[in-house]
Amino acid sequence: MPGSPWSAEVITATVDRSLARLRTDHLDVMLLHTCDREVLEQGEALGALVRARDAGKVRFVGYSGDNRTGAYAACLDDVSVIQTSVNLCDQVNIDEVLPTAAEFGVGVMAKRPIANAAWKDLNDQPGFYARYAETYTERLALMAFAPEDIGFEESDWAEVALRFTLSCDVHTAIIGTTNPDHVLANIEAASRGPLPEEAIARIRTAFEEAVEDAGEEWAGQT
């Protein structure tokens, strides 16, 4: 769509296009995806979504992003939903974004909740997804963590990853898949509830120690 992606005109047109494509009269949630703080402060982009909300086209307005910008967005009066990366390889938003979201009563959608299956060999990841998963794969190797460390089996990676994310202060998690069996397995894993506190502590410690060893901040991944 021509024009600045953060202009009121483009955002309004995007909302209308989505309504037409989905053949519906409203969108439950509409997010600004990864714009920087300056765009949020200028207000044009967010204002366009607010007007769409006031017109009944959108129920909840939100922001998708991470780190300090995600925390800033969670403070804004018109932001009702935050989508942010939360997983065993991406824990900065647990401390950076989630407390602010809780303080301001903002709903949290966890993206990348199973860390892009970082336990898999990158050569086994399909197409462009290997590049997408590379950072988490490198992080997990440095964390030196495995499900067996907390009493699970090696085959339980997906369950451990999902239940860790759901143990955090989030309201839902977005898991992409093309396999219906994985959907059922994820539902079953989620039904078992949060991980035990000692398991959560072990994963958090593994992350913190790996960051210290790496000698650089592991920022939230968009």
Tab-separated table of C-alpha atoms in Angstrom:
chain	number	residue	atom	x	y	z
A	1	MET	CA	0.000	0.000	0.000
A	2	PRO	CA	1.596	3.348	-1.049
A	3	GLY	CA	2.408	6.038	1.480
A	4	SER	CA	4.116	6.170	4.845
A	5	PRO	CA	3.286	3.003	6.819
A	6	TRP	CA	2.596	5.085	9.928
A	7	SER	CA	0.411	7.733	8.302
A	8	ALA	CA	-3.228	8.048	9.301
A	9	GLU	CA	-4.277	7.491	5.692
A	10	VAL	CA	-2.423	4.199	5.303
A	11	ILE	CA	-3.513	2.864	8.686
A	12	THR	CA	-7.148	3.762	8.049
A	13	ALA	CA	-6.996	2.112	4.633
A	14	THR	CA	-5.357	-0.966	6.165
A	15	VAL	CA	-8.168	-1.333	8.686
A	16	ASP	CA	-10.782	-1.048	5.945
A	17	ARG	CA	-8.930	-3.524	3.753
A	18	SER	CA	-8.754	-6.030	6.606
A	19	LEU	CA	-12.481	-5.690	7.257
A	20	ALA	CA	-13.185	-6.391	3.598
A	21	ARG	CA	-10.816	-9.347	3.389
A	22	LEU	CA	-12.172	-10.920	6.551
A	23	ARG	CA	-15.772	-10.122	5.597
A	24	THR	CA	-16.551	-8.746	9.022
A	25	ASP	CA	-17.778	-5.478	10.476
A	26	HIS	CA	-15.103	-5.204	13.172
A	27	LEU	CA	-11.642	-6.410	14.168
A	28	ASP	CA	-11.178	-7.633	17.720
A	29	VAL	CA	-7.599	-6.345	17.993
A	30	MET	CA	-5.515	-4.092	15.750
A	31	LEU	CA	-1.839	-3.543	16.516
A	32	LEU	CA	0.832	-1.105	15.460
A	33	HIS	CA	3.725	-3.430	14.673
A	34	THR	CA	7.216	-2.434	15.834
A	35	CYS	CA	7.101	1.265	15.114
A	36	ASP	CA	9.629	3.170	17.201
A	37	ARG	CA	8.844	5.336	20.193
A	38	GLU	CA	8.989	8.533	18.151
A	39	VAL	CA	6.090	7.325	16.007
A	40	LEU	CA	4.075	6.561	19.129
A	41	GLU	CA	4.873	9.962	20.608
A	42	GLN	CA	3.828	11.775	17.435
A	43	GLY	CA	0.394	10.234	17.838
A	44	GLU	CA	-0.709	10.101	14.209
A	45	ALA	CA	-0.523	6.322	13.872
A	46	LEU	CA	-2.134	5.557	17.220
A	47	GLY	CA	-4.727	8.253	16.641
A	48	ALA	CA	-5.824	6.583	13.423
A	49	LEU	CA	-6.465	3.330	15.287
A	50	VAL	CA	-8.289	5.171	18.048
A	51	ARG	CA	-10.610	6.732	15.489
A	52	ALA	CA	-11.196	3.289	13.980
A	53	ARG	CA	-12.037	2.023	17.462
A	54	ASP	CA	-14.405	4.914	18.088
A	55	ALA	CA	-16.087	4.182	14.751
A	56	GLY	CA	-16.710	0.581	15.820
A	57	LYS	CA	-14.266	-0.908	13.326
A	58	VAL	CA	-11.812	-2.075	16.003
A	59	ARG	CA	-12.555	-3.247	19.534
A	60	PHE	CA	-9.095	-2.999	21.086
A	61	VAL	CA	-6.091	-0.954	20.002
A	62	GLY	CA	-2.599	-2.207	20.745
A	63	TYR	CA	1.106	-2.284	20.021
A	64	SER	CA	3.427	-5.108	19.029
A	65	GLY	CA	6.994	-4.600	20.151
A	66	ASP	CA	9.619	-5.153	22.770
A	67	ASN	CA	12.048	-3.672	25.241
A	68	ARG	CA	11.685	-0.056	26.397
A	69	THR	CA	9.404	0.925	23.536
A	70	GLY	CA	7.049	-1.897	24.481
A	71	ALA	CA	7.024	-0.700	28.077
A	72	TYR	CA	6.342	2.853	26.945
A	73	ALA	CA	3.447	1.735	24.759
A	74	ALA	CA	1.897	-0.120	27.697
A	75	CYS	CA	1.660	3.198	29.565
A	76	LEU	CA	-0.428	4.910	26.890
A	77	ASP	CA	-4.090	5.463	27.687
A	78	ASP	CA	-5.359	4.216	24.325
A	79	VAL	CA	-3.292	1.014	24.283
A	80	SER	CA	-5.328	-1.926	25.568
A	81	VAL	CA	-3.157	-4.785	24.267
A	82	ILE	CA	0.573	-5.423	24.038
A	83	GLN	CA	2.083	-8.171	21.900
A	84	THR	CA	5.658	-8.897	22.969
A	85	SER	CA	8.243	-11.682	22.787
A	86	VAL	CA	8.285	-13.915	25.854
A	87	ASN	CA	10.006	-17.290	25.904
A	88	LEU	CA	12.819	-19.214	27.521
A	89	CYS	CA	15.381	-17.620	25.151
A	90	ASP	CA	13.891	-14.131	25.301
A	91	GLN	CA	13.265	-13.071	28.882
A	92	VAL	CA	14.008	-9.345	28.946
A	93	ASN	CA	10.359	-8.405	28.391
A	94	ILE	CA	9.372	-10.390	31.477
A	95	ASP	CA	11.041	-7.646	33.488
A	96	GLU	CA	10.877	-4.768	30.995
A	97	VAL	CA	7.320	-4.898	29.639
A	98	LEU	CA	5.093	-7.244	31.642
A	99	PRO	CA	5.170	-5.350	34.968
A	100	THR	CA	4.144	-2.129	33.218
A	101	ALA	CA	1.375	-3.905	31.342
A	102	ALA	CA	0.081	-5.347	34.610
A	103	GLU	CA	0.239	-1.959	36.323
A	104	PHE	CA	-1.826	-0.309	33.589
A	105	GLY	CA	-4.256	-3.196	33.086
A	106	VAL	CA	-3.068	-3.955	29.551
A	107	GLY	CA	-3.657	-7.365	27.997
A	108	VAL	CA	-0.535	-9.277	26.929
A	109	MET	CA	-0.204	-11.513	23.887
A	110	ALA	CA	3.061	-13.478	23.987
A	111	LYS	CA	4.689	-13.830	20.581
A	112	ARG	CA	7.388	-16.381	19.789
A	113	PRO	CA	6.204	-18.366	22.844
A	114	ILE	CA	8.134	-21.555	22.051
A	115	ALA	CA	11.301	-19.695	21.011
A	116	ASN	CA	10.998	-20.694	17.357
A	117	ALA	CA	11.820	-24.292	18.350
A	118	ALA	CA	15.376	-23.201	19.116
A	119	TRP	CA	16.316	-26.714	20.227
A	120	LYS	CA	16.168	-27.918	16.610
A	121	ASP	CA	19.162	-27.938	14.272
A	122	LEU	CA	18.963	-24.871	12.049
A	123	ASN	CA	19.452	-27.133	9.036
A	124	ASP	CA	16.155	-28.799	9.936
A	125	GLN	CA	14.267	-25.503	10.066
A	126	PRO	CA	12.300	-24.770	6.872
A	127	GLY	CA	13.431	-22.040	4.469
A	128	PHE	CA	13.609	-18.493	5.807
A	129	TYR	CA	12.550	-19.771	9.235
A	130	ALA	CA	16.129	-20.887	9.889
A	131	ARG	CA	17.305	-17.266	9.759
A	132	TYR	CA	14.377	-16.214	11.918
A	133	ALA	CA	15.294	-18.814	14.562
A	134	GLU	CA	19.049	-18.291	14.465
A	135	THR	CA	19.335	-15.856	17.377
A	136	TYR	CA	17.334	-18.053	19.713
A	137	THR	CA	19.255	-21.155	18.639
A	138	GLU	CA	22.516	-19.437	19.532
A	139	ARG	CA	21.126	-18.235	22.848
A	140	LEU	CA	19.828	-21.647	23.867
A	141	ALA	CA	23.209	-23.226	23.157
A	142	LEU	CA	24.826	-20.715	25.508
A	143	MET	CA	22.170	-21.307	28.159
A	144	ALA	CA	23.199	-24.963	28.412
A	145	PHE	CA	19.675	-25.858	29.502
A	146	ALA	CA	17.697	-28.995	28.674
A	147	PRO	CA	14.292	-30.337	29.784
A	148	GLU	CA	16.037	-33.084	31.726
A	149	ASP	CA	17.407	-30.397	34.060
A	150	ILE	CA	13.908	-29.870	35.471
A	151	GLY	CA	12.626	-33.442	35.398
A	152	PHE	CA	11.229	-33.647	31.857
A	153	GLU	CA	12.218	-35.822	28.919
A	154	GLU	CA	14.287	-34.627	25.967
A	155	SER	CA	11.180	-34.961	23.795
A	156	ASP	CA	9.314	-32.449	26.004
A	157	TRP	CA	10.985	-29.304	24.644
A	158	ALA	CA	7.800	-27.803	23.193
A	159	GLU	CA	5.823	-28.399	26.385
A	160	VAL	CA	8.541	-26.938	28.593
A	161	ALA	CA	8.872	-23.883	26.350
A	162	LEU	CA	5.137	-23.225	26.169
A	163	ARG	CA	4.472	-23.766	29.847
A	164	PHE	CA	7.355	-21.473	30.764
A	165	THR	CA	5.828	-18.677	28.695
A	166	LEU	CA	2.381	-19.288	30.153
A	167	SER	CA	3.925	-19.181	33.631
A	168	CYS	CA	4.707	-15.512	33.028
A	169	ASP	CA	2.192	-12.702	33.402
A	170	VAL	CA	0.656	-13.106	29.931
A	171	HIS	CA	-2.945	-13.651	28.865
A	172	THR	CA	-2.470	-15.648	25.677
A	173	ALA	CA	0.286	-17.005	23.454
A	174	ILE	CA	0.493	-17.044	19.663
A	175	ILE	CA	1.886	-20.315	18.323
A	176	GLY	CA	2.143	-20.805	14.587
A	177	THR	CA	1.960	-24.285	13.106
A	178	THR	CA	0.945	-26.174	9.990
A	179	ASN	CA	0.429	-29.425	11.873
A	180	PRO	CA	-2.982	-30.079	13.512
A	181	ASP	CA	-1.371	-32.610	15.838
A	182	HIS	CA	0.838	-29.864	17.222
A	183	VAL	CA	-2.242	-27.766	17.962
A	184	LEU	CA	-3.697	-30.566	20.060
A	185	ALA	CA	-0.364	-31.163	21.795
A	186	ASN	CA	-0.083	-27.465	22.647
A	187	ILE	CA	-3.583	-27.403	24.096
A	188	GLU	CA	-2.792	-30.458	26.193
A	189	ALA	CA	0.476	-28.935	27.414
A	190	ALA	CA	-1.209	-25.650	28.311
A	191	SER	CA	-3.886	-27.507	30.247
A	192	ARG	CA	-1.196	-28.766	32.631
A	193	GLY	CA	-0.713	-25.234	33.882
A	194	PRO	CA	2.403	-23.272	34.802
A	195	LEU	CA	5.728	-24.948	35.393
A	196	PRO	CA	6.736	-25.526	39.027
A	197	GLU	CA	8.410	-22.523	40.631
A	198	GLU	CA	11.748	-24.299	40.880
A	199	ALA	CA	11.657	-25.088	37.156
A	200	ILE	CA	10.918	-21.456	36.309
A	201	ALA	CA	13.786	-20.351	38.544
A	202	ARG	CA	16.159	-22.781	36.820
A	203	ILE	CA	15.269	-21.433	33.371
A	204	ARG	CA	15.565	-17.817	34.492
A	205	THR	CA	18.942	-18.496	36.063
A	206	ALA	CA	20.181	-20.231	32.915
A	207	PHE	CA	19.215	-17.162	30.887
A	208	GLU	CA	20.782	-14.681	33.305
A	209	GLU	CA	24.049	-16.607	33.526
A	210	ALA	CA	24.257	-16.949	29.746
A	211	VAL	CA	23.733	-13.207	29.288
A	212	GLU	CA	26.499	-12.538	31.788
A	213	ASP	CA	28.832	-14.962	30.014
A	214	ALA	CA	28.003	-13.426	26.639
A	215	GLY	CA	28.971	-10.002	27.935
A	216	GLU	CA	26.164	-8.208	26.127
A	217	GLU	CA	22.491	-7.510	26.600
A	218	TRP	CA	20.068	-9.968	25.007
A	219	ALA	CA	17.350	-7.631	23.830
A	220	GLY	CA	13.806	-8.728	23.087
A	221	GLN	CA	13.511	-9.947	19.501
A	222	THR	CA	10.859	-8.456	17.248
